[in-house]
Tab-separated table of N, CA, C and O in Angstrom:
chain	number	residue	atom	x	y	z
A	297	GLN	N	-47.255	-41.892	0.100
A	297	GLN	CA	-47.830	-40.907	1.027
A	297	GLN	C	-47.932	-41.531	2.413
A	297	GLN	O	-48.293	-42.695	2.539
A	298	LEU	N	-47.585	-40.738	3.431
A	298	LEU	CA	-47.676	-41.189	4.808
A	298	LEU	C	-48.639	-40.266	5.545
A	298	LEU	O	-48.521	-39.042	5.456
A	299	LEU	N	-49.563	-40.851	6.271
A	299	LEU	CA	-50.571	-40.067	6.975
A	299	LEU	C	-50.625	-40.495	8.431
A	299	LEU	O	-51.024	-41.623	8.739
A	300	GLU	N	-50.248	-39.558	9.315
A	300	GLU	CA	-50.269	-39.847	10.740
A	300	GLU	C	-51.612	-39.485	11.345
A	300	GLU	O	-52.310	-38.588	10.860
A	301	SER	N	-51.941	-40.156	12.430
A	301	SER	CA	-53.119	-39.814	13.212
A	301	SER	C	-52.893	-40.286	14.643
A	301	SER	O	-51.961	-41.045	14.919
A	302	GLY	N	-53.755	-39.819	15.540
A	302	GLY	CA	-53.708	-40.295	16.914
A	302	GLY	C	-53.094	-39.347	17.916
A	302	GLY	O	-53.086	-39.627	19.121
A	303	GLY	N	-52.559	-38.232	17.454
A	303	GLY	CA	-52.003	-37.279	18.391
A	303	GLY	C	-53.098	-36.612	19.220
A	303	GLY	O	-54.278	-36.752	18.950
A	304	GLY	N	-52.672	-35.875	20.233
A	304	GLY	CA	-53.636	-35.184	21.078
A	304	GLY	C	-52.986	-34.677	22.338
A	304	GLY	O	-51.751	-34.632	22.441
A	305	SER	N	-53.826	-34.287	23.272
A	305	SER	CA	-53.352	-33.749	24.545
A	305	SER	C	-53.702	-34.719	25.670
A	305	SER	O	-54.857	-35.158	25.760
A	306	VAL	N	-52.722	-35.027	26.491
A	306	VAL	CA	-52.932	-35.921	27.628
A	306	VAL	C	-52.176	-35.380	28.828
A	306	VAL	O	-51.259	-34.552	28.679
A	307	GLN	N	-52.538	-35.864	29.985
A	307	GLN	CA	-51.799	-35.508	31.187
A	307	GLN	C	-50.619	-36.455	31.360
A	307	GLN	O	-50.617	-37.578	30.831
A	308	ALA	N	-49.646	-35.988	32.100
A	308	ALA	CA	-48.481	-36.822	32.386
A	308	ALA	C	-48.927	-38.153	32.988
A	308	ALA	O	-49.833	-38.197	33.824
A	309	GLY	N	-48.287	-39.214	32.517
A	309	GLY	CA	-48.648	-40.551	32.954
A	309	GLY	C	-49.644	-41.234	32.048
A	309	GLY	O	-49.878	-42.451	32.176
A	310	GLY	N	-50.233	-40.480	31.147
A	310	GLY	CA	-51.230	-41.030	30.243
A	310	GLY	C	-50.620	-41.743	29.052
A	310	GLY	O	-49.389	-41.885	28.943
A	311	SER	N	-51.495	-42.184	28.160
A	311	SER	CA	-51.075	-42.956	26.994
A	311	SER	C	-51.714	-42.410	25.724
A	311	SER	O	-52.792	-41.818	25.758
A	312	LEU	N	-51.025	-42.632	24.621
A	312	LEU	CA	-51.551	-42.321	23.299
A	312	LEU	C	-51.044	-43.371	22.332
A	312	LEU	O	-49.960	-43.942	22.525
A	313	ARG	N	-51.813	-43.588	21.285
A	313	ARG	CA	-51.392	-44.502	20.220
A	313	ARG	C	-51.421	-43.746	18.903
A	313	ARG	O	-52.470	-43.298	18.446
A	314	LEU	N	-50.258	-43.612	18.306
A	314	LEU	CA	-50.139	-42.970	17.008
A	314	LEU	C	-50.219	-44.025	15.918
A	314	LEU	O	-49.736	-45.152	16.080
A	315	SER	N	-50.797	-43.634	14.791
A	315	SER	CA	-50.878	-44.516	13.633
A	315	SER	C	-50.303	-43.805	12.415
A	315	SER	O	-50.360	-42.576	12.313
A	316	CYS	N	-49.769	-44.593	11.514
A	316	CYS	CA	-49.253	-44.069	10.256
A	316	CYS	C	-49.728	-44.984	9.142
A	316	CYS	O	-49.382	-46.168	9.109
A	317	LEU	N	-50.519	-44.424	8.244
A	317	LEU	CA	-51.029	-45.180	7.100
A	317	LEU	C	-50.168	-44.869	5.889
A	317	LEU	O	-49.947	-43.694	5.574
A	318	VAL	N	-49.686	-45.902	5.232
A	318	VAL	CA	-48.775	-45.745	4.112
A	318	VAL	C	-49.459	-46.119	2.806
A	318	VAL	O	-50.131	-47.144	2.722
A	319	SER	N	-49.269	-45.303	1.801
A	319	SER	CA	-49.773	-45.627	0.474
A	319	SER	C	-48.713	-45.263	-0.556
A	319	SER	O	-47.866	-44.397	-0.318
A	320	GLY	N	-48.757	-45.942	-1.691
A	320	GLY	CA	-47.829	-45.622	-2.764
A	320	GLY	C	-46.462	-46.249	-2.630
A	320	GLY	O	-45.570	-45.958	-3.427
A	321	LEU	N	-46.249	-47.082	-1.613
A	321	LEU	CA	-44.980	-47.761	-1.422
A	321	LEU	C	-45.230	-49.252	-1.295
A	321	LEU	O	-46.322	-49.664	-0.907
A	322	THR	N	-44.182	-50.031	-1.611
A	322	THR	CA	-44.248	-51.461	-1.294
A	322	THR	C	-43.970	-51.573	0.192
A	322	THR	O	-42.830	-51.749	0.626
A	323	TYR	N	-45.029	-51.438	0.968
A	323	TYR	CA	-44.898	-51.223	2.408
A	323	TYR	C	-44.110	-52.313	3.108
A	323	TYR	O	-43.279	-52.029	3.965
A	324	SER	N	-44.354	-53.560	2.751
A	324	SER	CA	-43.745	-54.659	3.491
A	324	SER	C	-42.230	-54.637	3.418
A	324	SER	O	-41.560	-55.190	4.272
A	325	GLY	N	-41.667	-53.952	2.418
A	325	GLY	CA	-40.223	-53.933	2.265
A	325	GLY	C	-39.542	-52.694	2.816
A	325	GLY	O	-38.343	-52.518	2.637
A	326	THR	N	-40.275	-51.847	3.482
A	326	THR	CA	-39.726	-50.571	3.919
A	326	THR	C	-39.292	-50.582	5.373
A	326	THR	O	-39.831	-51.305	6.208
A	327	CYS	N	-38.315	-49.738	5.633
A	327	CYS	CA	-37.964	-49.383	6.998
A	327	CYS	C	-38.924	-48.273	7.415
A	327	CYS	O	-39.086	-47.291	6.688
A	328	MET	N	-39.537	-48.408	8.579
A	328	MET	CA	-40.467	-47.402	9.085
A	328	MET	C	-39.952	-46.851	10.405
A	328	MET	O	-39.336	-47.573	11.196
A	329	ALA	N	-40.238	-45.585	10.655
A	329	ALA	CA	-39.748	-44.982	11.895
A	329	ALA	C	-40.651	-43.842	12.334
A	329	ALA	O	-41.410	-43.287	11.537
A	330	TRP	N	-40.530	-43.531	13.590
A	330	TRP	CA	-41.154	-42.338	14.159
A	330	TRP	C	-40.035	-41.386	14.591
A	330	TRP	O	-39.073	-41.792	15.235
A	331	PHE	N	-40.204	-40.137	14.228
A	331	PHE	CA	-39.340	-39.058	14.677
A	331	PHE	C	-40.213	-38.040	15.408
A	331	PHE	O	-41.431	-38.028	15.252
A	332	ARG	N	-39.565	-37.167	16.162
A	332	ARG	CA	-40.304	-36.082	16.782
A	332	ARG	C	-39.451	-34.815	16.770
A	332	ARG	O	-38.227	-34.877	16.686
A	333	GLN	N	-40.151	-33.700	16.862
A	333	GLN	CA	-39.469	-32.409	16.787
A	333	GLN	C	-40.215	-31.377	17.615
A	333	GLN	O	-41.445	-31.305	17.569
A	334	VAL	N	-39.448	-30.620	18.377
A	334	VAL	CA	-40.001	-29.484	19.090
A	334	VAL	C	-39.479	-28.222	18.431
A	334	VAL	O	-38.401	-28.234	17.812
A	335	PRO	N	-40.213	-27.123	18.548
A	335	PRO	CA	-39.788	-25.882	17.900
A	335	PRO	C	-38.377	-25.482	18.317
A	335	PRO	O	-38.032	-25.514	19.509
A	336	GLY	N	-37.563	-25.132	17.342
A	336	GLY	CA	-36.217	-24.674	17.624
A	336	GLY	C	-35.186	-25.774	17.747
A	336	GLY	O	-34.000	-25.487	17.950
A	337	LYS	N	-35.619	-27.016	17.628
A	337	LYS	CA	-34.681	-28.141	17.734
A	337	LYS	C	-34.781	-29.028	16.506
A	337	LYS	O	-35.765	-28.986	15.758
A	338	GLY	N	-33.778	-29.843	16.333
A	338	GLY	CA	-33.773	-30.767	15.213
A	338	GLY	C	-34.711	-31.936	15.434
A	338	GLY	O	-35.183	-32.177	16.552
A	339	ARG	N	-34.961	-32.658	14.340
A	339	ARG	CA	-35.843	-33.811	14.424
A	339	ARG	C	-35.053	-34.998	14.978
A	339	ARG	O	-33.959	-35.295	14.492
A	340	GLU	N	-35.606	-35.670	15.981
A	340	GLU	CA	-34.905	-36.798	16.590
A	340	GLU	C	-35.683	-38.092	16.392
A	340	GLU	O	-36.919	-38.102	16.411
A	341	ALA	N	-34.936	-39.164	16.211
A	341	ALA	CA	-35.562	-40.476	16.052
A	341	ALA	C	-36.114	-40.953	17.381
A	341	ALA	O	-35.488	-40.773	18.433
A	342	VAL	N	-37.280	-41.552	17.328
A	342	VAL	CA	-37.917	-42.105	18.520
A	342	VAL	C	-37.829	-43.631	18.492
A	342	VAL	O	-37.443	-44.260	19.470
A	343	ALA	N	-38.211	-44.212	17.357
A	343	ALA	CA	-38.208	-45.664	17.235
A	343	ALA	C	-38.272	-46.032	15.767
A	343	ALA	O	-38.739	-45.236	14.941
A	344	SER	N	-37.808	-47.230	15.460
A	344	SER	CA	-37.892	-47.734	14.096
A	344	SER	C	-38.249	-49.204	14.106
A	344	SER	O	-38.034	-49.907	15.101
A	345	ILE	N	-38.790	-49.636	12.967
A	345	ILE	CA	-39.094	-51.053	12.802
A	345	ILE	C	-38.768	-51.421	11.361
A	345	ILE	O	-39.228	-50.779	10.421
A	346	SER	N	-37.958	-52.431	11.211
A	346	SER	CA	-37.499	-52.801	9.878
A	346	SER	C	-38.513	-53.687	9.166
A	346	SER	O	-39.512	-54.126	9.763
A	347	ALA	N	-38.216	-53.975	7.920
A	347	ALA	CA	-39.066	-54.880	7.152
A	347	ALA	C	-39.093	-56.277	7.781
A	347	ALA	O	-40.035	-57.036	7.587
A	348	GLN	N	-38.039	-56.580	8.536
A	348	GLN	CA	-37.956	-57.870	9.224
A	348	GLN	C	-38.501	-57.775	10.654
A	348	GLN	O	-38.297	-58.683	11.461
A	349	PHE	N	-39.131	-56.654	10.963
A	349	PHE	CA	-39.770	-56.412	12.261
A	349	PHE	C	-38.779	-56.221	13.395
A	349	PHE	O	-39.144	-56.330	14.566
A	350	SER	N	-37.544	-55.889	13.072
A	350	SER	CA	-36.564	-55.575	14.098
A	350	SER	C	-36.823	-54.159	14.607
A	350	SER	O	-36.944	-53.228	13.820
A	351	GLN	N	-36.881	-54.007	15.908
A	351	GLN	CA	-37.218	-52.712	16.509
A	351	GLN	C	-35.989	-52.067	17.141
A	351	GLN	O	-35.128	-52.752	17.691
A	352	ARG	N	-35.961	-50.752	17.078
A	352	ARG	CA	-34.946	-49.966	17.777
A	352	ARG	C	-35.637	-48.781	18.428
A	352	ARG	O	-36.598	-48.234	17.883
A	353	TYR	N	-35.107	-48.384	19.571
A	353	TYR	CA	-35.702	-47.282	20.319
A	353	TYR	C	-34.637	-46.300	20.766
A	353	TYR	O	-33.518	-46.687	21.123
A	354	ALA	N	-35.033	-45.029	20.799
A	354	ALA	CA	-34.199	-44.038	21.457
A	354	ALA	C	-34.218	-44.320	22.952
A	354	ALA	O	-35.188	-44.886	23.474
A	355	THR	N	-33.178	-43.903	23.620
A	355	THR	CA	-33.095	-44.125	25.060
A	355	THR	C	-34.318	-43.546	25.767
A	355	THR	O	-34.865	-44.153	26.697
A	356	SER	N	-34.765	-42.399	25.323
A	356	SER	CA	-35.900	-41.724	25.957
A	356	SER	C	-37.208	-42.496	25.793
A	356	SER	O	-38.154	-42.305	26.573
A	357	ALA	N	-37.261	-43.357	24.793
A	357	ALA	CA	-38.481	-44.108	24.510
A	357	ALA	C	-38.451	-45.535	25.066
A	357	ALA	O	-39.507	-46.172	25.203
A	358	GLN	N	-37.270	-45.994	25.368
A	358	GLN	CA	-37.105	-47.383	25.823
A	358	GLN	C	-37.954	-47.664	27.052
A	358	GLN	O	-37.931	-46.909	28.024
A	359	GLY	N	-38.721	-48.746	26.985
A	359	GLY	CA	-39.522	-49.160	28.131
A	359	GLY	C	-40.872	-48.482	28.241
A	359	GLY	O	-41.724	-48.909	29.030
A	360	ARG	N	-41.075	-47.427	27.458
A	360	ARG	CA	-42.358	-46.706	27.528
A	360	ARG	C	-43.121	-46.742	26.204
A	360	ARG	O	-44.350	-46.711	26.189
A	361	PHE	N	-42.400	-46.790	25.117
A	361	PHE	CA	-43.004	-46.764	23.783
A	361	PHE	C	-42.819	-48.121	23.110
A	361	PHE	O	-41.800	-48.789	23.311
A	362	THR	N	-43.803	-48.485	22.286
A	362	THR	CA	-43.708	-49.715	21.514
A	362	THR	C	-44.085	-49.436	20.067
A	362	THR	O	-45.167	-48.899	19.799
A	363	ILE	N	-43.197	-49.787	19.160
A	363	ILE	CA	-43.461	-49.605	17.741
A	363	ILE	C	-43.841	-50.944	17.128
A	363	ILE	O	-43.225	-51.973	17.414
A	364	THR	N	-44.891	-50.925	16.326
A	364	THR	CA	-45.341	-52.139	15.643
A	364	THR	C	-45.776	-51.774	14.226
A	364	THR	O	-45.934	-50.594	13.891
A	365	ARG	N	-45.951	-52.799	13.423
A	365	ARG	CA	-46.436	-52.577	12.064
A	365	ARG	C	-47.359	-53.713	11.672
A	365	ARG	O	-47.191	-54.847	12.135
A	366	ASP	N	-48.309	-53.390	10.822
A	366	ASP	CA	-49.241	-54.382	10.286
A	366	ASP	C	-49.157	-54.296	8.773
A	366	ASP	O	-49.719	-53.381	8.157
A	367	ASN	N	-48.436	-55.227	8.180
A	367	ASN	CA	-48.223	-55.179	6.734
A	367	ASN	C	-49.511	-55.430	5.952
A	367	ASN	O	-49.628	-55.001	4.805
A	368	SER	N	-50.475	-56.108	6.552
A	368	SER	CA	-51.733	-56.371	5.853
A	368	SER	C	-52.569	-55.101	5.723
A	368	SER	O	-53.433	-55.005	4.850
A	369	LYS	N	-52.302	-54.127	6.592
A	369	LYS	CA	-53.057	-52.868	6.573
A	369	LYS	C	-52.214	-51.686	6.112
A	369	LYS	O	-52.704	-50.565	6.062
A	370	ASN	N	-50.944	-51.939	5.808
A	370	ASN	CA	-50.021	-50.843	5.446
A	370	ASN	C	-49.984	-49.781	6.543
A	370	ASN	O	-49.968	-48.578	6.263
A	371	GLU	N	-49.948	-50.221	7.770
A	371	GLU	CA	-49.952	-49.279	8.891
A	371	GLU	C	-48.817	-49.560	9.866
A	371	GLU	O	-48.350	-50.696	10.007
A	372	MET	N	-48.406	-48.518	10.526
A	372	MET	CA	-47.428	-48.589	11.592
A	372	MET	C	-48.017	-47.864	12.797
A	372	MET	O	-48.814	-46.923	12.625
A	373	TYR	N	-47.588	-48.284	13.985
A	373	TYR	CA	-48.149	-47.717	15.192
A	373	TYR	C	-47.040	-47.382	16.188
A	373	TYR	O	-45.972	-47.987	16.173
A	374	LEU	N	-47.348	-46.431	17.050
A	374	LEU	CA	-46.475	-46.137	18.180
A	374	LEU	C	-47.360	-46.039	19.407
A	374	LEU	O	-48.114	-45.075	19.556
A	375	GLN	N	-47.280	-47.050	20.250
A	375	GLN	CA	-47.996	-47.030	21.510
A	375	GLN	C	-47.112	-46.339	22.540
A	375	GLN	O	-46.004	-46.804	22.808
A	376	MET	N	-47.611	-45.247	23.082
A	376	MET	CA	-46.840	-44.457	24.038
A	376	MET	C	-47.521	-44.504	25.394
A	376	MET	O	-48.710	-44.172	25.506
A	377	THR	N	-46.796	-44.920	26.402
A	377	THR	CA	-47.320	-44.983	27.763
A	377	THR	C	-46.426	-44.171	28.693
A	377	THR	O	-45.316	-43.776	28.317
A	378	SER	N	-46.921	-43.947	29.896
A	378	SER	CA	-46.173	-43.175	30.906
A	378	SER	C	-45.625	-41.892	30.301
A	378	SER	O	-44.455	-41.546	30.472
A	379	LEU	N	-46.464	-41.180	29.598
A	379	LEU	CA	-46.023	-39.980	28.890
A	379	LEU	C	-45.573	-38.901	29.861
A	379	LEU	O	-46.131	-38.746	30.961
A	380	LYS	N	-44.561	-38.153	29.432
A	380	LYS	CA	-43.974	-37.085	30.228
A	380	LYS	C	-44.106	-35.764	29.474
A	380	LYS	O	-44.194	-35.764	28.233
A	381	PRO	N	-44.087	-34.650	30.179
A	381	PRO	CA	-44.160	-33.358	29.488
A	381	PRO	C	-43.061	-33.202	28.423
A	381	PRO	O	-43.302	-32.578	27.390
A	382	GLU	N	-41.912	-33.794	28.665
A	382	GLU	CA	-40.827	-33.687	27.683
A	382	GLU	C	-41.066	-34.520	26.421
A	382	GLU	O	-40.288	-34.435	25.462
A	383	ASP	N	-42.138	-35.309	26.405
A	383	ASP	CA	-42.521	-36.009	25.175
A	383	ASP	C	-43.323	-35.112	24.245
A	383	ASP	O	-43.636	-35.508	23.114
A	384	THR	N	-43.683	-33.939	24.715
A	384	THR	CA	-44.431	-32.998	23.888
A	384	THR	C	-43.634	-32.635	22.644
A	384	THR	O	-42.483	-32.195	22.740
A	385	ALA	N	-44.233	-32.862	21.488
A	385	ALA	CA	-43.541	-32.617	20.221
A	385	ALA	C	-44.490	-32.901	19.066
A	385	ALA	O	-45.582	-33.459	19.263
A	386	MET	N	-44.060	-32.533	17.875
A	386	MET	CA	-44.725	-32.985	16.662
A	386	MET	C	-44.082	-34.321	16.305
A	386	MET	O	-42.845	-34.416	16.221
A	387	TYR	N	-44.902	-35.316	16.100
A	387	TYR	CA	-44.412	-36.654	15.783
A	387	TYR	C	-44.623	-36.934	14.300
A	387	TYR	O	-45.723	-36.747	13.767
A	388	TYR	N	-43.544	-37.402	13.672
A	388	TYR	CA	-43.561	-37.652	12.236
A	388	TYR	C	-43.331	-39.131	11.937
A	388	TYR	O	-42.457	-39.763	12.547
A	389	CYS	N	-44.053	-39.611	10.975
A	389	CYS	CA	-43.847	-40.940	10.433
A	389	CYS	C	-42.863	-40.825	9.269
A	389	CYS	O	-42.958	-39.883	8.477
A	390	ALA	N	-41.936	-41.757	9.186
A	390	ALA	CA	-40.949	-41.742	8.115
A	390	ALA	C	-40.781	-43.134	7.547
A	390	ALA	O	-40.954	-44.132	8.253
A	391	ALA	N	-40.425	-43.178	6.262
A	391	ALA	CA	-40.238	-44.458	5.593
A	391	ALA	C	-39.109	-44.369	4.590
A	391	ALA	O	-38.827	-43.298	4.029
A	392	ASP	N	-38.465	-45.497	4.383
A	392	ASP	CA	-37.434	-45.580	3.350
A	392	ASP	C	-37.304	-47.018	2.908
A	392	ASP	O	-37.487	-47.943	3.706
A	393	ARG	N	-36.954	-47.193	1.629
A	393	ARG	CA	-36.823	-48.540	1.091
A	393	ARG	C	-35.533	-49.230	1.520
A	393	ARG	O	-35.401	-50.440	1.380
A	394	SER	N	-34.573	-48.463	2.027
A	394	SER	CA	-33.259	-49.044	2.301
A	394	SER	C	-33.173	-49.605	3.716
A	394	SER	O	-33.811	-49.100	4.640
A	395	ARG	N	-32.344	-50.608	3.862
A	395	ARG	CA	-32.046	-51.132	5.186
A	395	ARG	C	-31.156	-50.159	5.956
A	395	ARG	O	-31.162	-50.135	7.181
A	396	ARG	N	-30.415	-49.354	5.226
A	396	ARG	CA	-29.506	-48.399	5.857
A	396	ARG	C	-30.271	-47.472	6.799
A	396	ARG	O	-29.799	-47.171	7.890
A	397	ALA	N	-31.448	-47.036	6.392
A	397	ALA	CA	-32.207	-46.086	7.208
A	397	ALA	C	-32.483	-46.654	8.588
A	397	ALA	O	-32.393	-45.943	9.593
A	398	CYS	N	-32.817	-47.927	8.637
A	398	CYS	CA	-33.105	-48.536	9.934
A	398	CYS	C	-31.839	-48.774	10.742
A	398	CYS	O	-31.927	-48.974	11.951
A	399	ARG	N	-30.691	-48.788	10.076
A	399	ARG	CA	-29.430	-48.926	10.833
A	399	ARG	C	-28.978	-47.594	11.405
A	399	ARG	O	-28.532	-47.516	12.538
A	400	THR	N	-29.117	-46.531	10.605
A	400	THR	CA	-28.572	-45.248	11.037
A	400	THR	C	-29.571	-44.425	11.851
A	400	THR	O	-29.162	-43.628	12.695
A	401	LEU	N	-30.856	-44.566	11.542
A	401	LEU	CA	-31.904	-43.739	12.157
A	401	LEU	C	-31.598	-42.255	12.016
A	401	LEU	O	-31.899	-41.456	12.914
A	402	MET	N	-31.024	-41.899	10.892
A	402	MET	CA	-30.741	-40.500	10.633
A	402	MET	C	-31.819	-39.922	9.729
A	402	MET	O	-32.242	-40.549	8.750
A	403	GLN	N	-32.243	-38.740	10.044
A	403	GLN	CA	-33.302	-38.083	9.284
A	403	GLN	C	-32.997	-38.069	7.793
A	403	GLN	O	-33.878	-38.314	6.966
A	404	ALA	N	-31.747	-37.800	7.456
A	404	ALA	CA	-31.373	-37.662	6.046
A	404	ALA	C	-31.501	-38.962	5.262
A	404	ALA	O	-31.555	-38.946	4.035
A	405	ASP	N	-31.572	-40.076	5.945
A	405	ASP	CA	-31.654	-41.366	5.268
A	405	ASP	C	-33.087	-41.797	4.969
A	405	ASP	O	-33.292	-42.830	4.348
A	406	PHE	N	-34.048	-41.016	5.398
A	406	PHE	CA	-35.449	-41.358	5.153
A	406	PHE	C	-35.984	-40.478	4.034
A	406	PHE	O	-35.945	-39.252	4.102
A	407	GLN	N	-36.529	-41.120	3.023
A	407	GLN	CA	-36.995	-40.396	1.847
A	407	GLN	C	-38.438	-39.894	1.991
A	407	GLN	O	-38.785	-38.848	1.443
A	408	TYR	N	-39.256	-40.631	2.697
A	408	TYR	CA	-40.680	-40.318	2.748
A	408	TYR	C	-41.092	-39.889	4.153
A	408	TYR	O	-40.707	-40.522	5.144
A	409	TRP	N	-41.899	-38.830	4.203
A	409	TRP	CA	-42.309	-38.250	5.483
A	409	TRP	C	-43.791	-37.898	5.475
A	409	TRP	O	-44.332	-37.492	4.440
A	410	GLY	N	-44.397	-38.041	6.653
A	410	GLY	CA	-45.749	-37.543	6.828
A	410	GLY	C	-45.738	-36.095	7.248
A	410	GLY	O	-44.666	-35.480	7.405
A	411	GLN	N	-46.925	-35.548	7.442
A	411	GLN	CA	-47.069	-34.143	7.814
A	411	GLN	C	-46.957	-33.926	9.316
A	411	GLN	O	-46.795	-32.787	9.761
A	412	GLY	N	-47.060	-34.977	10.085
A	412	GLY	CA	-46.893	-34.868	11.530
A	412	GLY	C	-48.210	-34.828	12.278
A	412	GLY	O	-49.247	-34.422	11.745
A	413	THR	N	-48.153	-35.271	13.515
A	413	THR	CA	-49.290	-35.194	14.422
A	413	THR	C	-48.775	-34.697	15.774
A	413	THR	O	-47.747	-35.179	16.262
A	414	GLN	N	-49.471	-33.740	16.346
A	414	GLN	CA	-48.995	-33.092	17.563
A	414	GLN	C	-49.363	-33.909	18.800
A	414	GLN	O	-50.502	-34.354	18.953
A	415	VAL	N	-48.382	-34.077	19.670
A	415	VAL	CA	-48.591	-34.706	20.972
A	415	VAL	C	-48.234	-33.690	22.039
A	415	VAL	O	-47.124	-33.134	22.025
A	416	THR	N	-49.165	-33.422	22.941
A	416	THR	CA	-48.939	-32.472	24.021
A	416	THR	C	-49.224	-33.159	25.347
A	416	THR	O	-50.316	-33.702	25.546
A	417	VAL	N	-48.223	-33.149	26.225
A	417	VAL	CA	-48.351	-33.788	27.529
A	417	VAL	C	-48.240	-32.705	28.594
A	417	VAL	O	-47.226	-32.016	28.681
A	418	SER	N	-49.275	-32.568	29.397
A	418	SER	CA	-49.286	-31.550	30.440
A	418	SER	C	-48.962	-32.173	31.795
A	418	SER	O	-49.286	-33.328	32.060
A	419	SER	N	-48.343	-31.355	32.643
A	419	SER	CA	-47.940	-31.847	33.964
A	419	SER	C	-49.051	-31.681	34.979
A	419	SER	O	-50.044	-31.018	34.732
C-alpha cells in the first residue's frame, strides 16, 4: 500500500513537500517514483529514485524538485520548490520491484500506486 500526503494549495514560487509511506513491500529493494496527472491528460513521470538511490527527473522538474527516500521509515519524498501554475496536478506515488521501472519511467511498468495527493499552484 502506498499513501501520499503533503499536497495543498500554494502561490507561484512557493514550496511543498510530498511524502509517500509504503507498506506491504520490501521497500529497500523497490524503484520509487512520482507521477502527476491533470484532467484530460495522461499520467507523466516527474521523478524516480532507485533502490540504489539513483535519481532521475523529468525536464520540467529538473533543478526545482528533489526526490529522496528513507529506507528506515519506508518513506519517499518530493521536495518541490519554485512552483509554477503548470505544476498543478494530482501527484501519485508509484513503486515497482523491478529495475526496469526506474529505467523506463513508464506508467505501465509500475505495479503499485497510491491514491494521489492534489497540488494546486495559483498565479
